XYZ file of C-alpha atoms in Angstrom:
335
model
C -115.696 -38.968 -78.228
C -114.329 -37.316 -81.388
C -116.124 -37.596 -84.692
C -119.263 -39.699 -84.583
C -119.046 -42.956 -86.526
C -122.456 -44.499 -87.152
C -121.846 -48.196 -87.820
C -123.983 -49.728 -85.083
C -125.074 -53.274 -85.916
C -122.635 -53.663 -88.815
C -120.009 -56.366 -89.283
C -116.312 -55.508 -89.531
C -114.984 -57.950 -92.132
C -112.760 -55.880 -94.452
C -111.991 -52.213 -95.001
C -113.489 -52.337 -98.494
C -116.902 -52.378 -96.772
C -116.343 -48.923 -95.225
C -115.887 -45.392 -96.490
C -112.747 -43.441 -95.769
C -114.793 -41.191 -93.481
C -116.035 -44.199 -91.484
C -112.504 -45.577 -91.146
C -111.239 -42.184 -89.946
C -114.133 -42.073 -87.507
C -112.951 -45.352 -86.005
C -109.400 -44.002 -85.762
C -110.737 -40.889 -84.002
C -112.755 -43.015 -81.602
C -109.736 -45.217 -80.895
C -107.634 -42.136 -80.117
C -110.245 -40.896 -77.647
C -110.587 -44.296 -75.979
C -106.793 -44.484 -75.740
C -106.755 -41.060 -74.068
C -109.339 -42.227 -71.545
C -107.425 -45.451 -70.878
C -104.175 -43.548 -70.255
C -105.962 -41.067 -67.993
C -107.622 -43.812 -65.976
C -111.107 -42.668 -67.006
C -113.597 -45.596 -67.026
C -115.330 -46.191 -70.345
C -117.642 -49.157 -69.804
C -119.665 -48.306 -72.885
C -120.961 -51.848 -73.482
C -121.804 -52.800 -69.898
C -123.410 -56.231 -69.534
C -122.801 -57.434 -73.077
C -120.936 -60.647 -73.929
C -118.744 -61.600 -76.885
C -117.378 -64.855 -78.313
C -113.846 -65.105 -79.712
C -113.362 -67.907 -82.251
C -109.680 -68.605 -82.886
C -108.896 -71.253 -85.493
C -105.428 -69.694 -85.628
C -103.709 -68.818 -82.373
C -102.598 -65.293 -81.549
C -100.992 -63.132 -78.894
C -101.866 -59.546 -79.848
C -105.309 -60.173 -81.328
C -106.563 -62.284 -78.426
C -105.158 -59.972 -75.750
C -106.475 -56.914 -77.577
C -110.020 -58.269 -77.807
C -110.067 -59.548 -74.233
C -108.670 -56.411 -72.577
C -110.738 -54.111 -74.782
C -113.923 -56.057 -74.042
C -113.334 -55.947 -70.296
C -112.576 -52.224 -70.407
C -115.931 -51.783 -72.150
C -117.685 -53.793 -69.423
C -118.223 -56.996 -71.407
C -117.810 -60.676 -70.668
C -115.568 -62.746 -72.957
C -115.650 -66.422 -73.999
C -112.559 -67.670 -75.844
C -112.879 -70.652 -78.182
C -109.448 -71.992 -79.143
C -108.675 -74.171 -82.189
C -109.839 -77.269 -80.285
C -112.689 -75.576 -78.422
C -115.140 -75.031 -81.262
C -116.965 -77.352 -83.661
C -117.222 -74.687 -86.357
C -116.999 -76.318 -89.769
C -116.317 -79.743 -88.220
C -119.300 -81.212 -86.399
C -121.374 -78.065 -86.860
C -121.764 -75.946 -89.964
C -120.710 -72.317 -90.022
C -124.342 -71.278 -90.498
C -125.491 -73.275 -87.476
C -122.615 -71.994 -85.357
C -123.505 -68.412 -86.270
C -127.120 -68.863 -85.222
C -126.266 -70.642 -81.968
C -123.718 -68.026 -80.909
C -125.982 -65.144 -81.947
C -128.546 -66.318 -79.411
C -125.971 -66.247 -76.603
C -123.612 -63.391 -77.452
C -123.781 -59.762 -78.564
C -120.792 -59.994 -80.903
C -118.560 -62.652 -82.494
C -114.888 -62.423 -83.471
C -113.358 -64.888 -85.933
C -109.655 -65.458 -86.621
C -108.788 -68.220 -89.036
C -108.511 -69.184 -92.662
C -110.523 -68.147 -95.713
C -112.364 -64.827 -95.901
C -115.346 -66.832 -97.114
C -115.661 -68.358 -93.627
C -116.013 -65.059 -91.782
C -118.309 -63.760 -94.535
C -120.592 -66.801 -94.151
C -120.488 -66.460 -90.379
C -121.658 -62.861 -90.727
C -124.347 -63.784 -93.245
C -126.065 -66.070 -90.729
C -125.287 -64.216 -87.496
C -127.743 -61.678 -86.129
C -125.046 -59.844 -84.141
C -121.926 -58.015 -85.363
C -119.076 -60.236 -86.565
C -115.477 -58.989 -86.492
C -112.588 -60.270 -88.593
C -109.558 -60.919 -86.362
C -107.554 -62.184 -89.378
C -108.184 -64.299 -92.450
C -105.882 -65.368 -95.248
C -107.054 -62.432 -97.356
C -107.628 -59.531 -94.929
C -106.572 -58.231 -91.502
C -108.632 -55.045 -91.022
C -108.136 -54.508 -87.280
C -104.358 -54.440 -87.791
C -104.655 -51.705 -90.397
C -106.728 -49.525 -88.054
C -103.916 -49.829 -85.494
C -101.356 -48.990 -88.169
C -103.261 -45.888 -89.244
C -103.671 -44.663 -85.663
C -99.923 -45.144 -85.134
C -98.976 -43.309 -88.338
C -101.253 -40.395 -87.477
C -99.791 -40.202 -83.979
C -96.321 -40.101 -85.493
C -96.851 -37.558 -88.274
C -100.059 -35.750 -87.309
C -101.839 -36.763 -90.523
C -102.512 -39.722 -92.820
C -103.260 -38.298 -96.273
C -100.106 -37.763 -98.293
C -97.932 -40.070 -96.176
C -95.491 -42.096 -98.286
C -95.855 -45.739 -97.263
C -93.693 -48.616 -98.551
C -94.461 -52.276 -97.923
C -91.482 -54.621 -98.369
C -91.681 -58.344 -99.185
C -94.635 -60.620 -99.903
C -97.621 -58.410 -100.768
C -100.014 -61.179 -101.863
C -101.838 -61.972 -98.634
C -103.719 -60.364 -95.744
C -101.221 -57.646 -94.801
C -100.296 -56.542 -98.311
C -103.958 -56.598 -99.333
C -105.271 -54.756 -96.287
C -102.544 -52.112 -96.188
C -103.105 -51.399 -99.869
C -106.846 -50.971 -99.261
C -106.340 -48.837 -96.147
C -103.845 -46.541 -97.866
C -106.102 -46.179 -100.913
C -109.138 -45.337 -98.760
C -107.290 -42.765 -96.661
C -105.171 -41.025 -99.291
C -101.713 -42.406 -98.480
C -99.190 -43.064 -101.248
C -98.733 -46.849 -101.189
C -95.775 -48.660 -102.747
C -95.378 -52.440 -102.764
C -91.711 -53.343 -103.170
C -91.598 -57.004 -104.137
C -90.823 -59.440 -106.956
C -93.480 -59.658 -109.666
C -94.866 -62.989 -108.443
C -95.424 -61.557 -104.945
C -97.748 -58.766 -106.072
C -101.396 -58.635 -104.868
C -104.311 -59.988 -106.889
C -104.804 -57.866 -110.053
C -108.541 -57.454 -109.416
C -107.907 -56.027 -105.946
C -105.187 -53.787 -107.350
C -107.651 -52.414 -109.910
C -110.183 -51.707 -107.164
C -107.566 -49.930 -105.051
C -106.297 -47.881 -107.992
C -109.808 -46.528 -108.437
C -110.137 -45.815 -104.706
C -106.743 -44.109 -104.576
C -107.691 -41.911 -107.497
C -110.830 -40.785 -105.678
C -109.016 -39.994 -102.414
C -105.811 -38.411 -103.809
C -103.566 -41.304 -102.855
C -101.554 -43.447 -105.247
C -100.393 -47.039 -105.820
C -97.008 -48.136 -107.129
C -95.377 -51.534 -107.608
C -91.604 -51.264 -107.766
C -89.270 -54.276 -107.546
C -86.108 -52.207 -106.933
C -85.766 -51.395 -103.192
C -83.479 -48.388 -103.745
C -86.089 -46.768 -105.989
C -89.135 -47.853 -103.982
C -88.075 -46.445 -100.605
C -86.761 -43.071 -101.774
C -88.645 -40.391 -99.826
C -90.627 -42.926 -97.752
C -92.146 -41.880 -94.437
C -92.975 -45.450 -93.401
C -91.177 -48.713 -94.176
C -93.351 -51.725 -93.303
C -92.711 -55.452 -93.533
C -94.096 -58.784 -92.344
C -92.786 -62.314 -91.827
C -91.928 -64.195 -95.012
C -93.751 -67.432 -94.111
C -97.243 -67.177 -92.616
C -99.138 -69.398 -90.219
C -100.250 -72.655 -91.802
C -97.646 -72.643 -94.570
C -95.230 -75.619 -94.710
C -91.674 -75.242 -93.381
C -90.351 -76.357 -96.781
C -91.326 -73.014 -98.238
C -88.694 -71.147 -96.196
C -85.926 -71.869 -98.703
C -87.896 -70.360 -101.602
C -88.970 -67.303 -99.604
C -85.462 -66.595 -98.320
C -84.091 -66.847 -101.843
C -86.760 -64.581 -103.310
C -87.201 -62.058 -100.508
C -83.736 -61.588 -99.005
C -83.122 -58.549 -101.252
C -86.187 -56.971 -99.598
C -84.973 -57.316 -96.011
C -85.345 -54.131 -93.967
C -81.876 -53.227 -92.700
C -79.926 -50.075 -91.864
C -78.788 -49.624 -95.464
C -82.374 -49.762 -96.722
C -83.580 -47.280 -94.087
C -80.784 -44.895 -95.151
C -81.918 -45.135 -98.780
C -85.100 -43.186 -97.939
C -83.042 -40.028 -97.654
C -85.238 -38.879 -94.747
C -84.210 -38.746 -91.095
C -87.787 -39.146 -89.888
C -88.656 -42.414 -91.645
C -90.170 -44.962 -89.252
C -90.200 -48.755 -89.288
C -93.399 -50.751 -88.686
C -94.193 -54.467 -88.445
C -97.436 -56.242 -87.481
C -95.474 -58.847 -85.436
C -94.282 -61.435 -84.660
C -90.919 -60.642 -86.262
C -87.884 -62.807 -86.929
C -85.270 -60.173 -86.071
C -83.074 -62.485 -83.963
C -82.730 -66.136 -82.924
C -84.721 -65.913 -79.674
C -87.771 -67.789 -80.978
C -88.027 -71.491 -81.725
C -88.785 -71.017 -85.419
C -86.273 -68.216 -85.791
C -83.577 -70.364 -84.235
C -84.438 -73.430 -86.345
C -84.570 -71.520 -89.620
C -81.538 -69.432 -88.713
C -79.438 -72.517 -88.083
C -80.758 -74.216 -91.202
C -80.000 -71.298 -93.509
C -77.111 -69.656 -91.693
C -78.939 -66.416 -90.884
C -79.289 -64.381 -87.687
C -82.504 -62.653 -88.840
C -85.049 -62.742 -91.646
C -87.308 -59.908 -92.835
C -85.778 -57.235 -90.576
C -82.451 -56.903 -88.810
C -82.257 -56.576 -85.049
C -80.513 -53.223 -85.518
C -83.574 -51.735 -87.211
C -86.166 -53.554 -85.093
C -84.605 -52.310 -81.847
C -83.494 -48.967 -83.263
C -84.899 -45.459 -82.729
C -86.865 -45.521 -85.980
C -88.886 -48.556 -84.879
C -92.397 -47.852 -83.559
C -93.550 -51.482 -83.562
C -94.501 -51.701 -79.892
C -96.667 -48.576 -79.942
C -98.231 -50.062 -83.074
C -98.875 -53.327 -81.183
C -100.467 -51.490 -78.248
C -102.751 -49.638 -80.637
C -104.302 -52.960 -81.660
C -106.195 -52.890 -78.377
C -107.402 -49.305 -78.700
C -108.620 -49.712 -82.286
C -110.302 -53.071 -81.610
C -112.044 -51.407 -78.682
C -113.292 -48.698 -81.036
C -114.638 -51.275 -83.513
C -116.542 -53.148 -80.807
C -117.909 -50.006 -79.177
C -119.059 -48.545 -82.497
C -120.680 -51.714 -83.857
C -122.343 -52.597 -80.530
C -123.787 -49.119 -80.080
C -121.591 -48.058 -77.188
C -120.080 -45.052 -78.943
């Protein structure tokens, strides 16, 4: 099964809680489980266990990844949608954690503040997994790291550039993941879109220990020079008001990933990544509405780049399932 990662019984709430060696162990395990899946080799490592999925924010990739991964591992799954749980409404987070711990072997939470999933884990007696909060998205970063390693054969030393709004879960988590694993991370964004200074300070220390580096460069032409990976995310996140689109488009349009930007890297092998969903055309309801309102045919990435040969977004999306499977297997003692 690759390198042994000994995290049985632990929660998976943010990458800051794990060493670089433990994170690499999960990537190794995910690669092996992916190999078995592709080869049709059964790997029901958690036979007979059951998990609960709490989704206060809806999802396509995260829900499908947890459900398919759990079934591959031999587990039963109960999905609680935004209207199907009383967490924080009629029942406290602490009470919910204790009730579900008596019925399930693991609990996933996708929702709002990091404090919610942290409190859930504090009262639960089974592993709790963060499927996304406002501050962190650790399962996505595992998938990103597996994808980058598949592409280049290594992680340490890779030049990684994140374009756009780096203040929230993706900017935060990618910065942490790169710092822990020795990648050279650059956030290319306006000053007001930079991550929290305290988290930056923590990551600068981590990067120094693991031979990576952190840079914050507002000029796209300078930031992407020599980049191996160009990464972006949607400009307006779930739960934010539609009125904020105008401000984001004004501030972040210079940071759109397009063919000209990809050419500025000066490297033929640069790849494009995105955690999805992406507004690269007008084929979604929101994309169409905002496109008509602001006279645009795309937002954070052009269709040319998204559908082009440098884009590895769909392999990245598939890897969500393999890395989530690794997290569940390792924390539930199946690996």
